[in-house]
CSV table of C-alpha atoms in Angstrom, one decimal:
chain,number,residue,atom,x,y,z
E,1,MET,CA,-72.3,-58.2,12.8
E,2,ALA,CA,-70.2,-55.2,13.8
E,3,THR,CA,-70.9,-52.2,16.0
E,4,LEU,CA,-71.7,-49.0,14.3
E,5,THR,CA,-68.2,-47.6,15.1
E,6,GLU,CA,-66.6,-50.7,13.7
E,7,MET,CA,-68.8,-50.6,10.6
E,8,LYS,CA,-67.9,-47.0,9.9
E,9,LYS,CA,-64.2,-47.9,10.2
E,10,LEU,CA,-64.6,-50.8,7.7
E,11,LEU,CA,-66.4,-48.5,5.3
E,12,ALA,CA,-63.9,-45.6,5.7
E,13,GLU,CA,-61.0,-48.0,5.1
E,14,ARG,CA,-62.7,-49.6,2.2
E,15,SER,CA,-62.4,-53.0,3.7
E,16,LEU,CA,-65.6,-54.5,2.2
E,17,ASP,CA,-64.5,-54.9,-1.4
E,18,SER,CA,-65.5,-58.6,-1.6
E,19,GLU,CA,-69.0,-57.9,-0.2
E,20,LEU,CA,-69.7,-54.8,-2.3
E,21,SER,CA,-68.2,-56.3,-5.5
E,22,ALA,CA,-70.7,-59.1,-5.2
E,23,ILE,CA,-73.4,-56.5,-5.9
E,24,TYR,CA,-71.8,-53.6,-7.8
E,25,LYS,CA,-69.3,-53.1,-10.6
E,26,GLN,CA,-65.8,-52.9,-9.4
E,27,ASP,CA,-65.2,-49.4,-10.8
E,28,THR,CA,-68.2,-48.0,-8.8
E,29,LEU,CA,-67.2,-49.2,-5.4
E,30,ALA,CA,-65.8,-45.9,-4.2
E,31,ASP,CA,-69.2,-44.3,-4.8
E,32,HIS,CA,-71.0,-47.0,-2.9
E,33,TYR,CA,-68.6,-46.8,0.1
E,34,GLN,CA,-69.6,-43.2,0.3
E,35,ARG,CA,-73.3,-44.0,0.1
E,36,TYR,CA,-73.1,-46.5,3.0
E,37,LEU,CA,-70.9,-44.2,5.1
E,38,LYS,CA,-73.6,-41.5,4.6
E,39,VAL,CA,-76.4,-43.8,5.8
E,40,ALA,CA,-74.3,-45.0,8.7
E,41,ALA,CA,-73.8,-41.3,9.7
E,42,ASP,CA,-77.6,-40.8,9.4
E,43,PHE,CA,-78.2,-43.8,11.6
E,44,GLU,CA,-75.9,-42.4,14.3
E,45,ALA,CA,-77.6,-39.0,14.1
E,46,LEU,CA,-81.1,-40.5,14.3
E,47,TYR,CA,-80.7,-43.0,17.1
E,48,LYS,CA,-79.3,-42.2,20.6
E,49,ASN,CA,-76.3,-44.1,22.0
E,50,SER,CA,-75.9,-45.9,18.6
E,51,ALA,CA,-72.1,-46.0,18.4
E,52,ASP,CA,-71.9,-49.4,20.3
E,53,ARG,CA,-75.0,-51.0,18.8
E,54,GLU,CA,-74.5,-54.0,16.5
E,55,VAL,CA,-75.6,-53.1,13.0
E,56,ALA,CA,-75.9,-54.7,9.6
E,57,LEU,CA,-75.9,-53.4,6.0
E,58,PHE,CA,-78.7,-54.3,3.6
E,59,SER,CA,-79.5,-53.7,-0.1
E,60,ALA,CA,-82.4,-54.2,-2.4
E,61,PRO,CA,-82.3,-53.5,-6.2
E,62,GLY,CA,-84.7,-51.7,-8.4
E,63,ARG,CA,-85.8,-53.6,-11.4
E,64,SER,CA,-86.0,-53.2,-15.2
E,65,GLU,CA,-88.5,-54.7,-17.5
E,66,ILE,CA,-86.5,-56.4,-20.2
E,67,GLY,CA,-89.2,-58.1,-22.3
E,68,GLY,CA,-93.0,-58.3,-22.2
E,69,ASN,CA,-94.0,-54.7,-22.7
E,70,HIS,CA,-97.6,-54.3,-21.5
E,71,THR,CA,-98.3,-58.0,-21.2
E,72,ASP,CA,-98.7,-58.7,-17.4
E,73,HIS,CA,-102.1,-57.0,-17.1
E,74,ASN,CA,-103.5,-59.5,-19.7
E,75,HIS,CA,-101.9,-62.5,-17.9
E,76,GLY,CA,-98.9,-62.7,-20.2
E,77,LEU,CA,-95.2,-63.3,-20.0
E,78,VAL,CA,-92.5,-60.9,-18.7
E,79,LEU,CA,-88.8,-60.9,-18.5
E,80,ALA,CA,-87.3,-58.6,-15.8
E,81,ALA,CA,-84.1,-58.1,-14.0
E,82,GLY,CA,-82.7,-56.6,-10.8
E,83,ILE,CA,-80.5,-53.6,-11.4
E,84,SER,CA,-77.6,-51.9,-9.7
E,85,LEU,CA,-79.7,-48.8,-8.7
E,86,ASP,CA,-80.7,-49.8,-5.2
E,87,ALA,CA,-82.1,-48.9,-1.8
E,88,ILE,CA,-79.7,-49.5,1.1
E,89,ALA,CA,-80.0,-49.5,4.8
E,90,VAL,CA,-78.1,-49.6,8.1
E,91,ALA,CA,-80.2,-51.5,10.6
E,92,SER,CA,-80.1,-52.8,14.2
E,93,LYS,CA,-82.4,-54.7,16.5
E,94,ASN,CA,-84.0,-53.0,19.4
E,95,ASN,CA,-85.8,-54.6,22.3
E,96,GLU,CA,-88.8,-52.2,22.3
E,97,GLY,CA,-91.0,-54.0,19.8
E,98,ILE,CA,-91.0,-50.9,17.7
E,99,VAL,CA,-89.9,-50.7,14.0
E,100,ARG,CA,-88.5,-47.3,13.0
E,101,VAL,CA,-87.5,-46.7,9.4
E,102,LYS,CA,-86.1,-43.3,8.4
E,103,SER,CA,-85.6,-42.9,4.6
E,104,ALA,CA,-83.5,-40.0,3.4
E,105,GLY,CA,-85.8,-37.2,2.4
E,106,TYR,CA,-88.9,-38.6,4.1
E,107,PRO,CA,-90.4,-38.6,7.6
E,108,MET,CA,-89.7,-41.4,10.1
E,109,ASP,CA,-92.0,-44.4,9.8
E,110,THR,CA,-92.8,-45.9,13.2
E,111,VAL,CA,-94.8,-49.1,13.7
E,112,SER,CA,-95.5,-51.1,16.8
E,113,CYS,CA,-95.2,-54.9,16.5
E,114,SER,CA,-98.3,-55.1,18.6
E,115,GLU,CA,-100.5,-52.9,16.4
E,116,LEU,CA,-100.5,-54.6,13.0
E,117,GLU,CA,-104.1,-54.2,11.7
E,118,PRO,CA,-104.6,-52.4,8.4
E,119,ASN,CA,-105.5,-48.7,8.7
E,120,GLU,CA,-107.2,-47.0,5.8
E,121,LYS,CA,-105.8,-43.6,7.1
E,122,GLU,CA,-102.3,-44.9,6.2
E,123,TYR,CA,-103.2,-45.9,2.6
E,124,GLY,CA,-100.6,-44.5,0.2
E,125,LYS,CA,-98.0,-44.0,3.0
E,126,SER,CA,-94.8,-45.8,3.5
E,127,GLN,CA,-95.7,-46.4,7.1
E,128,ALA,CA,-98.5,-48.7,5.8
E,129,ILE,CA,-95.9,-50.7,3.8
E,130,VAL,CA,-93.7,-51.2,6.9
E,131,ARG,CA,-96.8,-52.3,9.0
E,132,GLY,CA,-98.0,-54.7,6.3
E,133,ILE,CA,-94.6,-56.4,6.0
E,134,VAL,CA,-94.3,-56.9,9.7
E,135,ALA,CA,-97.9,-58.1,9.9
E,136,ARG,CA,-97.5,-60.6,7.0
E,137,PHE,CA,-94.3,-62.0,8.5
E,138,LYS,CA,-96.2,-62.7,11.7
E,139,GLN,CA,-99.2,-64.1,10.0
E,140,LEU,CA,-97.0,-66.6,8.1
E,141,GLY,CA,-95.4,-67.8,11.4
E,142,TYR,CA,-92.1,-66.0,11.0
E,143,LYS,CA,-90.4,-64.1,13.8
E,144,VAL,CA,-90.9,-60.4,14.1
E,145,GLY,CA,-89.4,-57.7,16.4
E,146,GLY,CA,-88.3,-54.2,16.7
E,147,PHE,CA,-85.5,-52.6,14.7
E,148,ASP,CA,-84.1,-49.2,13.9
E,149,ALA,CA,-83.0,-48.4,10.3
E,150,ALA,CA,-81.7,-45.6,8.2
E,151,THR,CA,-82.2,-46.0,4.5
E,152,SER,CA,-81.3,-44.2,1.2
E,153,SER,CA,-82.3,-45.0,-2.4
E,154,GLN,CA,-80.9,-44.4,-5.8
E,155,VAL,CA,-83.9,-45.9,-7.5
E,156,LEU,CA,-85.6,-43.2,-9.5
E,157,SER,CA,-89.2,-42.5,-8.5
E,158,GLY,CA,-91.6,-42.6,-11.4
E,159,SER,CA,-89.0,-44.1,-13.8
E,160,GLY,CA,-90.4,-47.6,-14.2
E,161,LEU,CA,-87.6,-48.9,-12.1
E,162,SER,CA,-89.8,-49.8,-9.1
E,163,SER,CA,-88.6,-47.6,-6.2
E,164,SER,CA,-91.5,-48.7,-4.1
E,165,ALA,CA,-90.8,-52.4,-4.6
E,166,ALA,CA,-87.2,-51.9,-3.8
E,167,PHE,CA,-88.2,-50.3,-0.5
E,168,GLU,CA,-90.6,-53.1,0.3
E,169,VAL,CA,-88.0,-55.8,-0.4
E,170,LEU,CA,-85.4,-53.9,1.7
E,171,VAL,CA,-87.7,-53.8,4.7
E,172,GLY,CA,-88.5,-57.5,4.3
E,173,THR,CA,-84.9,-58.4,3.9
E,174,ILE,CA,-84.0,-56.5,7.1
E,175,LEU,CA,-86.7,-58.4,9.0
E,176,ASN,CA,-85.6,-61.7,7.4
E,177,HIS,CA,-82.0,-61.4,8.5
E,178,LEU,CA,-82.4,-59.7,11.9
E,179,TYR,CA,-85.0,-62.1,13.2
E,180,ASN,CA,-85.1,-65.1,10.9
E,181,ASP,CA,-81.5,-65.8,10.1
E,182,GLY,CA,-82.1,-65.1,6.4
E,183,LYS,CA,-84.1,-68.3,6.1
E,184,VAL,CA,-87.3,-66.8,4.5
E,185,PRO,CA,-86.9,-67.5,0.7
E,186,MET,CA,-86.7,-64.4,-1.4
E,187,PRO,CA,-89.7,-65.3,-3.6
E,188,GLU,CA,-91.7,-65.4,-0.3
E,189,ILE,CA,-90.3,-61.9,0.6
E,190,ALA,CA,-91.7,-60.7,-2.8
E,191,LYS,CA,-95.2,-62.1,-2.0
E,192,ILE,CA,-95.1,-60.5,1.5
E,193,ALA,CA,-94.2,-57.2,-0.2
E,194,GLN,CA,-97.1,-57.5,-2.6
E,195,TYR,CA,-99.5,-58.4,0.2
E,196,SER,CA,-98.4,-55.3,2.1
E,197,GLU,CA,-98.9,-53.1,-1.0
E,198,ASN,CA,-102.3,-54.6,-1.8
E,199,VAL,CA,-103.8,-54.8,1.7
E,200,TYR,CA,-102.1,-52.1,3.7
E,201,PHE,CA,-101.0,-49.5,1.1
E,202,GLY,CA,-104.2,-49.8,-0.8
E,203,LYS,CA,-102.7,-50.4,-4.3
E,204,PRO,CA,-103.8,-53.6,-6.2
E,205,CYS,CA,-100.4,-54.2,-7.8
E,206,GLY,CA,-99.2,-57.5,-9.4
E,207,LEU,CA,-96.1,-59.4,-8.3
E,208,LEU,CA,-93.7,-58.5,-11.1
E,209,ASP,CA,-91.9,-55.6,-9.5
E,210,GLN,CA,-91.5,-57.2,-6.1
E,211,MET,CA,-90.3,-60.5,-7.5
E,212,ALA,CA,-87.7,-59.0,-9.8
E,213,CYS,CA,-86.4,-56.9,-6.9
E,214,ALA,CA,-86.4,-59.8,-4.4
E,215,VAL,CA,-84.9,-62.5,-6.6
E,216,GLY,CA,-82.6,-60.3,-8.8
E,217,GLY,CA,-80.7,-61.4,-11.9
E,218,PHE,CA,-82.8,-62.2,-15.0
E,219,VAL,CA,-86.3,-63.5,-14.0
E,220,SER,CA,-89.0,-64.8,-16.3
E,221,ILE,CA,-92.5,-64.7,-14.9
E,222,ASP,CA,-95.7,-66.2,-16.4
E,223,PHE,CA,-98.9,-64.5,-15.2
E,224,GLU,CA,-101.4,-67.0,-16.6
E,225,ASP,CA,-102.6,-67.6,-13.0
E,226,THR,CA,-102.0,-64.3,-11.4
E,227,SER,CA,-102.6,-65.8,-7.9
E,228,LYS,CA,-99.7,-68.2,-8.5
E,229,PRO,CA,-97.4,-66.8,-11.1
E,230,VAL,CA,-94.7,-69.1,-12.4
E,231,ILE,CA,-91.3,-67.6,-11.7
E,232,ASN,CA,-88.0,-68.9,-13.1
E,233,ALA,CA,-84.5,-67.4,-12.4
E,234,ILE,CA,-82.3,-67.5,-15.5
E,235,ASP,CA,-78.7,-68.5,-15.1
E,236,PHE,CA,-76.9,-65.9,-17.2
E,237,ASP,CA,-73.9,-63.8,-16.2
E,238,PHE,CA,-74.6,-60.4,-17.6
E,239,ALA,CA,-71.2,-59.1,-16.3
E,240,LYS,CA,-69.5,-61.3,-19.0
E,241,SER,CA,-71.7,-60.1,-21.9
E,242,GLY,CA,-69.5,-57.1,-22.6
E,243,HIS,CA,-72.4,-54.7,-22.3
E,244,SER,CA,-74.0,-52.3,-19.9
E,245,LEU,CA,-77.7,-51.6,-19.4
E,246,VAL,CA,-78.3,-47.9,-19.9
E,247,ILE,CA,-81.6,-46.3,-18.9
E,248,VAL,CA,-82.2,-42.9,-20.5
E,249,ASP,CA,-84.6,-40.5,-18.8
E,250,THR,CA,-86.0,-38.3,-21.5
E,251,LYS,CA,-87.7,-36.0,-18.9
E,252,GLY,CA,-91.1,-36.4,-20.5
E,253,SER,CA,-94.0,-35.8,-18.0
E,254,HIS,CA,-96.3,-38.6,-17.0
E,255,SER,CA,-99.1,-36.2,-16.1
E,256,ASN,CA,-102.3,-36.4,-18.1
E,257,LEU,CA,-101.3,-39.9,-19.4
E,258,THR,CA,-103.6,-42.0,-17.2
E,259,ASP,CA,-106.1,-42.5,-20.0
E,260,ASP,CA,-103.4,-43.5,-22.4
E,261,TYR,CA,-102.2,-46.2,-20.1
E,262,ALA,CA,-105.7,-47.4,-19.4
E,263,ALA,CA,-106.5,-47.5,-23.1
E,264,VAL,CA,-103.7,-50.1,-23.7
E,265,ARG,CA,-105.2,-52.5,-21.2
E,266,GLY,CA,-108.8,-51.6,-22.1
E,267,GLU,CA,-108.3,-52.2,-25.8
E,268,MET,CA,-106.5,-55.5,-25.3
E,269,GLU,CA,-109.3,-56.7,-23.0
E,270,SER,CA,-112.0,-55.5,-25.5
E,271,VAL,CA,-110.5,-57.9,-28.0
E,272,ALA,CA,-110.7,-60.7,-25.4
E,273,GLU,CA,-114.3,-59.7,-24.7
E,274,PHE,CA,-115.2,-60.1,-28.4
E,275,PHE,CA,-114.5,-63.8,-27.9
E,276,GLY,CA,-116.3,-64.0,-24.5
E,277,LYS,CA,-113.1,-63.9,-22.5
E,278,LYS,CA,-111.7,-61.5,-19.9
E,279,VAL,CA,-108.0,-61.3,-21.0
E,280,LEU,CA,-106.0,-62.0,-24.1
E,281,ARG,CA,-104.2,-65.0,-22.5
E,282,GLU,CA,-107.5,-66.9,-22.7
E,283,ILE,CA,-107.6,-66.7,-26.5
E,284,GLU,CA,-105.1,-67.4,-29.4
E,285,LYS,CA,-103.4,-65.2,-31.9
E,286,LYS,CA,-104.9,-67.1,-34.8
E,287,ASP,CA,-108.4,-66.2,-33.6
E,288,VAL,CA,-107.5,-62.5,-33.7
E,289,ILE,CA,-106.0,-62.7,-37.2
E,290,ALA,CA,-109.0,-64.8,-38.5
E,291,ASN,CA,-111.4,-62.2,-37.1
E,292,ALA,CA,-109.3,-59.0,-37.8
E,293,ALA,CA,-111.9,-57.5,-40.1
E,294,ALA,CA,-114.8,-57.9,-37.6
E,295,LEU,CA,-112.7,-56.8,-34.7
E,296,SER,CA,-111.5,-53.7,-36.6
E,297,LYS,CA,-115.0,-52.7,-37.5
E,298,LYS,CA,-116.2,-53.1,-33.9
E,299,LEU,CA,-113.2,-51.9,-31.9
E,300,GLY,CA,-110.9,-50.1,-34.3
E,301,GLU,CA,-107.6,-51.3,-35.8
E,302,ARG,CA,-105.5,-50.1,-32.9
E,303,ALA,CA,-107.2,-52.6,-30.5
E,304,VAL,CA,-106.3,-55.4,-33.0
E,305,LEU,CA,-102.7,-54.2,-33.3
E,306,ARG,CA,-102.3,-54.0,-29.5
E,307,ALA,CA,-103.7,-57.6,-29.2
E,308,LEU,CA,-101.2,-58.9,-31.8
E,309,HIS,CA,-98.5,-57.0,-29.9
E,310,PHE,CA,-99.4,-58.9,-26.8
E,311,PHE,CA,-99.1,-62.3,-28.5
E,312,GLY,CA,-95.8,-61.3,-30.2
E,313,GLU,CA,-94.3,-60.1,-26.9
E,314,ASN,CA,-95.2,-63.4,-25.2
E,315,GLU,CA,-93.3,-65.2,-28.0
E,316,LYS,CA,-90.4,-62.9,-27.7
E,317,VAL,CA,-90.1,-63.4,-23.9
E,318,ILE,CA,-89.8,-67.2,-24.5
E,319,ALA,CA,-87.2,-66.6,-27.2
E,320,GLN,CA,-85.3,-64.1,-25.1
E,321,THR,CA,-85.2,-66.5,-22.2
E,322,GLN,CA,-83.9,-69.3,-24.5
E,323,ALA,CA,-81.2,-67.0,-25.9
E,324,LEU,CA,-79.9,-66.2,-22.5
E,325,LEU,CA,-79.9,-69.8,-21.4
E,326,LYS,CA,-77.9,-70.6,-24.5
E,327,ASN,CA,-75.6,-67.7,-23.8
E,328,ASP,CA,-76.5,-66.2,-27.2
E,329,PHE,CA,-76.4,-62.5,-26.4
E,330,GLU,CA,-76.5,-61.5,-30.1
E,331,ALA,CA,-79.8,-63.3,-30.6
E,332,PHE,CA,-81.1,-61.7,-27.3
E,333,LYS,CA,-80.2,-58.2,-28.5
E,334,ALA,CA,-82.1,-58.8,-31.8
E,335,LEU,CA,-85.1,-59.8,-29.9
E,336,ILE,CA,-84.9,-56.7,-27.7
E,337,ILE,CA,-84.9,-54.5,-30.9
E,338,ALA,CA,-87.9,-56.5,-32.2
E,339,SER,CA,-89.7,-56.0,-28.9
E,340,GLY,CA,-89.1,-52.2,-29.1
E,341,ARG,CA,-90.4,-52.0,-32.7
E,342,SER,CA,-93.5,-53.9,-31.7
E,343,SER,CA,-94.2,-51.4,-28.9
E,344,TYR,CA,-93.6,-48.5,-31.3
E,345,MET,CA,-95.6,-49.8,-34.3
E,346,TYR,CA,-98.3,-52.0,-32.8
E,347,ASN,CA,-98.8,-51.2,-29.1
E,348,GLN,CA,-98.1,-47.5,-29.9
E,349,ASN,CA,-97.0,-46.4,-26.5
E,350,VAL,CA,-94.0,-44.3,-27.4
E,351,TYR,CA,-95.9,-41.0,-27.6
E,352,THR,CA,-99.4,-39.9,-27.0
E,353,CYS,CA,-101.7,-39.0,-29.8
E,354,LYS,CA,-103.0,-36.1,-27.7
E,355,ASN,CA,-99.7,-34.3,-28.3
E,356,PRO,CA,-98.0,-35.8,-31.4
E,357,SER,CA,-95.4,-33.0,-31.7
E,358,ASN,CA,-93.9,-33.9,-28.3
E,359,GLN,CA,-91.9,-37.1,-28.8
E,360,PRO,CA,-88.8,-37.4,-26.6
E,361,LEU,CA,-89.0,-41.2,-26.4
E,362,SER,CA,-89.1,-41.3,-30.2
E,363,LEU,CA,-86.1,-39.1,-30.5
E,364,ALA,CA,-84.1,-41.1,-27.9
E,365,LEU,CA,-85.0,-44.3,-29.8
E,366,CYS,CA,-84.0,-42.8,-33.2
E,367,VAL,CA,-80.6,-41.6,-31.9
E,368,SER,CA,-80.0,-44.9,-30.2
E,369,GLU,CA,-80.6,-46.7,-33.5
E,370,GLN,CA,-78.1,-44.4,-35.3
E,371,LEU,CA,-75.4,-45.0,-32.6
E,372,LEU,CA,-76.0,-48.7,-31.8
E,373,SER,CA,-77.3,-50.3,-35.0
E,374,GLY,CA,-75.4,-53.6,-35.5
E,375,LYS,CA,-73.8,-53.3,-32.1
E,376,GLY,CA,-76.3,-52.9,-29.3
E,377,ALA,CA,-80.1,-52.9,-28.7
E,378,TRP,CA,-82.7,-50.4,-27.6
E,379,ARG,CA,-86.4,-50.3,-26.7
E,380,VAL,CA,-89.1,-48.3,-24.8
E,381,HIS,CA,-89.0,-49.0,-21.1
E,382,GLY,CA,-92.0,-49.7,-18.9
E,383,GLY,CA,-95.4,-48.1,-19.5
E,384,GLY,CA,-94.1,-45.7,-22.2
E,385,PHE,CA,-95.7,-42.5,-23.6
E,386,ALA,CA,-93.1,-40.6,-21.5
E,387,GLY,CA,-90.2,-41.3,-19.3
E,388,THR,CA,-87.4,-43.7,-20.1
E,389,ILE,CA,-85.9,-45.9,-22.8
E,390,GLN,CA,-83.5,-48.8,-22.2
E,391,ALA,CA,-80.4,-49.7,-24.2
E,392,PHE,CA,-77.9,-52.5,-24.1
E,393,VAL,CA,-74.7,-50.8,-25.0
E,394,PRO,CA,-71.3,-52.4,-25.7
E,395,ASP,CA,-68.9,-51.3,-22.9
E,396,GLY,CA,-66.6,-49.6,-25.4
E,397,LEU,CA,-69.4,-47.4,-26.6
E,398,VAL,CA,-70.9,-46.4,-23.3
E,399,LYS,CA,-69.2,-43.0,-23.1
E,400,GLU,CA,-70.1,-42.1,-26.7
E,401,TYR,CA,-73.7,-43.2,-26.3
E,402,THR,CA,-74.2,-41.5,-22.9
E,403,ASP,CA,-72.5,-38.3,-24.1
E,404,ALA,CA,-74.9,-38.1,-27.0
E,405,MET,CA,-78.0,-38.7,-24.8
E,406,LYS,CA,-76.8,-36.2,-22.2
E,407,SER,CA,-76.4,-33.5,-25.0
E,408,ILE,CA,-80.1,-34.0,-25.8
E,409,PHE,CA,-81.7,-34.8,-22.5
E,410,GLY,CA,-79.4,-33.3,-19.9
E,411,ASP,CA,-76.4,-34.3,-17.8
E,412,ASP,CA,-78.5,-36.2,-15.4
E,413,SER,CA,-80.4,-38.2,-18.0
E,414,CYS,CA,-78.3,-41.4,-18.2
E,415,TYR,CA,-77.9,-44.3,-15.7
E,416,VAL,CA,-75.3,-46.9,-16.6
E,417,LEU,CA,-76.4,-50.1,-14.8
E,418,SER,CA,-75.4,-53.7,-14.2
E,419,ILE,CA,-77.8,-56.6,-13.5
E,420,ARG,CA,-77.4,-57.9,-10.0
E,421,LYS,CA,-78.7,-60.3,-7.4
E,422,GLY,CA,-81.8,-59.4,-5.4
E,423,GLY,CA,-82.4,-58.3,-1.8
E,424,THR,CA,-79.5,-59.1,0.4
E,425,ARG,CA,-77.6,-58.6,3.6
E,426,VAL,CA,-74.3,-56.9,2.5
E,427,PHE,CA,-72.5,-57.4,5.9
């Protein structure tokens, strides 16, 4: 560790290239030095007599869904990845038994290590997340203690990149390294984060977001048993693929879309219920095809299409994983395109039928196809209906592609990302 004064000097002199380049692309290091310097300055302004305190730097990535669009809620397969948009922190132990976390743009969260019971009045607040993480560490027999932290996040809220999971993993990573010598496995950090969100924050989320943020890289997850999802890290070096992951924010509003999202899950589950089951993972694709006429008559054709999309996505996740393990990025890209077409044609979550004239995602996908056909890959990202698409763009085409997207959706619409490791102590 270093004192805050020493840390600021290291950052100002750009002496942490090896540490930062393990996380970020080399050509972006200057920007990240400035981010960490800003958070260090925030820490100094927030906490008294901080110049001589020993501090450490931490980072936790956002995540991107790569494959398995709308499969997790029916106990399917998902391929995800930790991305270079991240939440970062400067943190230091204190001997007060108090955890203080101040995130840029938000009020200070303060939690006593001796007051760790869930509080319904905190539901929906970041303070509840912090309290739940500390509580779960203690329940599991890990060490806990007070610390002060200043944080900042690049992870877009409401973009499908999991800003909340990045924050949760960041807090868990700080506690892990300050009090447990970094010995708590990152999959355990993910489960602690999920527990905190479920029990303390009041949101019954799954484990996908937290696991992808905690473990990083490419991660395949099988949700057949949601209490014990099977998680496998995939050994693939995206930096050598010659591509960048580009997220395009089409600026579509998510308001008034709750029933659209609910209908995807509801219609899938209605097909399962036709066979006396709760979720699609409990039946087989051949059963849906064999009973397509009866299902269509009872539930409508869209429910059948969405069920077939579910099975197809599970198959594609397996194939995508195998392509990465074989280092066959061309096959992987073809499967990304196929996944996107399935979402568009069968899952039908690219635009809402309530307003069919408003189709920013459709336009982004269409232009992506014109620019990237035969070269890259493109698909809807996350829940759909509004928001973002994802594209794998050859590095030599990134400027042409992003310039085109910015001309349509605005200068702040494109995020050129790399795929990186999970929650980590930087220095």
